[in-house]
CSV table of C-alpha atoms in Angstrom, one decimal:
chain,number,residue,atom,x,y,z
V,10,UNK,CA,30.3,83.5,-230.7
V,11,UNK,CA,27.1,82.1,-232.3
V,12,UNK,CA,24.5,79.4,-230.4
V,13,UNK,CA,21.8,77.2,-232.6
V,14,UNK,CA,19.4,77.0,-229.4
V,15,UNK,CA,16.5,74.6,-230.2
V,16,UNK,CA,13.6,73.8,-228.0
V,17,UNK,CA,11.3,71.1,-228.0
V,18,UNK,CA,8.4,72.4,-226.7
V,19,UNK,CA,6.4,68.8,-226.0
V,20,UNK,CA,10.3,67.2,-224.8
V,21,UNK,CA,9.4,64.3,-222.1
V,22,UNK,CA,6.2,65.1,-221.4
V,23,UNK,CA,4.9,61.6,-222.4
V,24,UNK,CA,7.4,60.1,-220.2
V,25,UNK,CA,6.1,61.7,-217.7
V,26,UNK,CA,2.4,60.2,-217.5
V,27,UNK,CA,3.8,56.6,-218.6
V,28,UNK,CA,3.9,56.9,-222.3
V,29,UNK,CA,7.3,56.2,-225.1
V,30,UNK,CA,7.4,59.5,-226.3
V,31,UNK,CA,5.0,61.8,-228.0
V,32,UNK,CA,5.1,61.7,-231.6
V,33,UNK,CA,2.2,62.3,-233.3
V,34,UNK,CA,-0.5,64.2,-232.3
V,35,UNK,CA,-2.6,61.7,-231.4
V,36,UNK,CA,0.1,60.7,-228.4
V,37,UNK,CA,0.5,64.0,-227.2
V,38,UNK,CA,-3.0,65.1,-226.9
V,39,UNK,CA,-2.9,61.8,-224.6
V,40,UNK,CA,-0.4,62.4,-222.9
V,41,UNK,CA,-2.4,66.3,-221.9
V,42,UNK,CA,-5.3,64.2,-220.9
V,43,UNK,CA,-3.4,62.5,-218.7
V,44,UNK,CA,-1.7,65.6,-216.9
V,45,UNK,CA,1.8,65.9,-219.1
V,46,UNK,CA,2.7,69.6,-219.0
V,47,UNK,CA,5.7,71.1,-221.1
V,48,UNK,CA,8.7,71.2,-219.0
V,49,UNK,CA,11.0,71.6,-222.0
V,50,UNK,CA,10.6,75.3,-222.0
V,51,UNK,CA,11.8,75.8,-218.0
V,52,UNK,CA,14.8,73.5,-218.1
V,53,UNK,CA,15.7,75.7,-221.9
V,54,UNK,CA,15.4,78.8,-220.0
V,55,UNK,CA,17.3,77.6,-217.1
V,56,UNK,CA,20.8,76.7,-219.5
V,57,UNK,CA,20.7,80.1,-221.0
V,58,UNK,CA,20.5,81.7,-217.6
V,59,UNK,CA,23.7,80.4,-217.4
V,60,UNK,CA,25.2,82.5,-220.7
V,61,UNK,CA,23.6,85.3,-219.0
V,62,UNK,CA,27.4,87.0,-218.6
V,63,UNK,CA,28.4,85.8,-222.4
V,64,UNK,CA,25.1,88.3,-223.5
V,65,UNK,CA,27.2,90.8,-225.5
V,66,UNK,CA,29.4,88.1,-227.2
V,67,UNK,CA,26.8,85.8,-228.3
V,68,UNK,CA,24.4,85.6,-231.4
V,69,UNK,CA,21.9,83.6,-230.8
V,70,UNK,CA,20.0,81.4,-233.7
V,71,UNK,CA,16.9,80.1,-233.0
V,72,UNK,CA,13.1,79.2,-234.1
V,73,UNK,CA,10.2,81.3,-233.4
V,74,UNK,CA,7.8,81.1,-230.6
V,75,UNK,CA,7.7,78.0,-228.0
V,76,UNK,CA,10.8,76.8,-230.2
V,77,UNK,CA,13.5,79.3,-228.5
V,78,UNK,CA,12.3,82.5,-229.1
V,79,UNK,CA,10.2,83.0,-226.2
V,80,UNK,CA,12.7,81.1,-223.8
V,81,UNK,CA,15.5,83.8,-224.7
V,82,UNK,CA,13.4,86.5,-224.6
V,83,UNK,CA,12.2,85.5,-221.3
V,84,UNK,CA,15.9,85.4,-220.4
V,85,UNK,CA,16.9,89.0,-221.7
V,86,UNK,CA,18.5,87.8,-225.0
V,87,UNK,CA,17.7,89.4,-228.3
V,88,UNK,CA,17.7,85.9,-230.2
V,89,UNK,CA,18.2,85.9,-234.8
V,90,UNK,CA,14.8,83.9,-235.3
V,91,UNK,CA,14.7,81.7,-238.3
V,92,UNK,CA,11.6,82.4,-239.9
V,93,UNK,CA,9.2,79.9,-240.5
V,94,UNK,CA,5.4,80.4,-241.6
V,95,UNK,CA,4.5,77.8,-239.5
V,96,UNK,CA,2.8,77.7,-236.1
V,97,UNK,CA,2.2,73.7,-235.2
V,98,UNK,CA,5.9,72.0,-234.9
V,99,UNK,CA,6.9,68.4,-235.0
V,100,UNK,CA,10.4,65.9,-234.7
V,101,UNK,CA,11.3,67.1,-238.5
V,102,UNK,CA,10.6,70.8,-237.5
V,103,UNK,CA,13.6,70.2,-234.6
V,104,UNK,CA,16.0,68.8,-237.3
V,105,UNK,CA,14.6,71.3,-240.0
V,106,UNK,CA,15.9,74.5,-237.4
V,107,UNK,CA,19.4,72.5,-236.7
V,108,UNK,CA,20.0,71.7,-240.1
V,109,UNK,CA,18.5,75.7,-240.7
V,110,UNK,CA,20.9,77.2,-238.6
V,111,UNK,CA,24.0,75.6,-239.8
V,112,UNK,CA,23.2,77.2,-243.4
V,113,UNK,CA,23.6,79.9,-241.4
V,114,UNK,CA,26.8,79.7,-240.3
């Protein structure tokens, strides 16, 4: 079995100090002034706990560092990392690794 797991590292954390999102940098960085902390990362790491038993039979796909490499790591998976020179990631880096992974396939 394969699994594209993608994680939005910045996902709802300017909904959570009152803001519509946080695209662009220029939100985000607010929405750190005002207290916004990733949460993305914990709830990822929580849904793969759940594969845990599936470990042997899965492949899993993902993006490099805060984008799903560290989250199955973390959980004990040895994740396929899409490579990607990049270190900063935005909205079109999310659909870039989907749209990555199903070349994939």
């Amino acid at each position: 079995m394969k699994l594209g797991f993608i994680v939005n590292p910045i996902a709802g954390m300017g909904g959570r100090v009152g803001l519509k999102g946080t695209d662009g940098p220029e939100v985000l960085e607010k929405a750190r002034t005002l207290g916004a902390v990733p949460e993305s990362p914990d709830k990822a790491k929580k849904a793969l706990k759940v594969l845990l038993p599936l470990k042997d039979e899965l492949e899993i796909y993902t993006y490099p560092g805060n984008m799903g490499e560290e989250e199955a790591n973390d959980i004990g998976f040895e994740p396929i990392v899409l490579e990607t020179e990049k270190n900063n990631f935005s909205p079109k880096d999310t659909e870039e690794a989907a749209k990555r992974w199903l070349r994939k396939e």
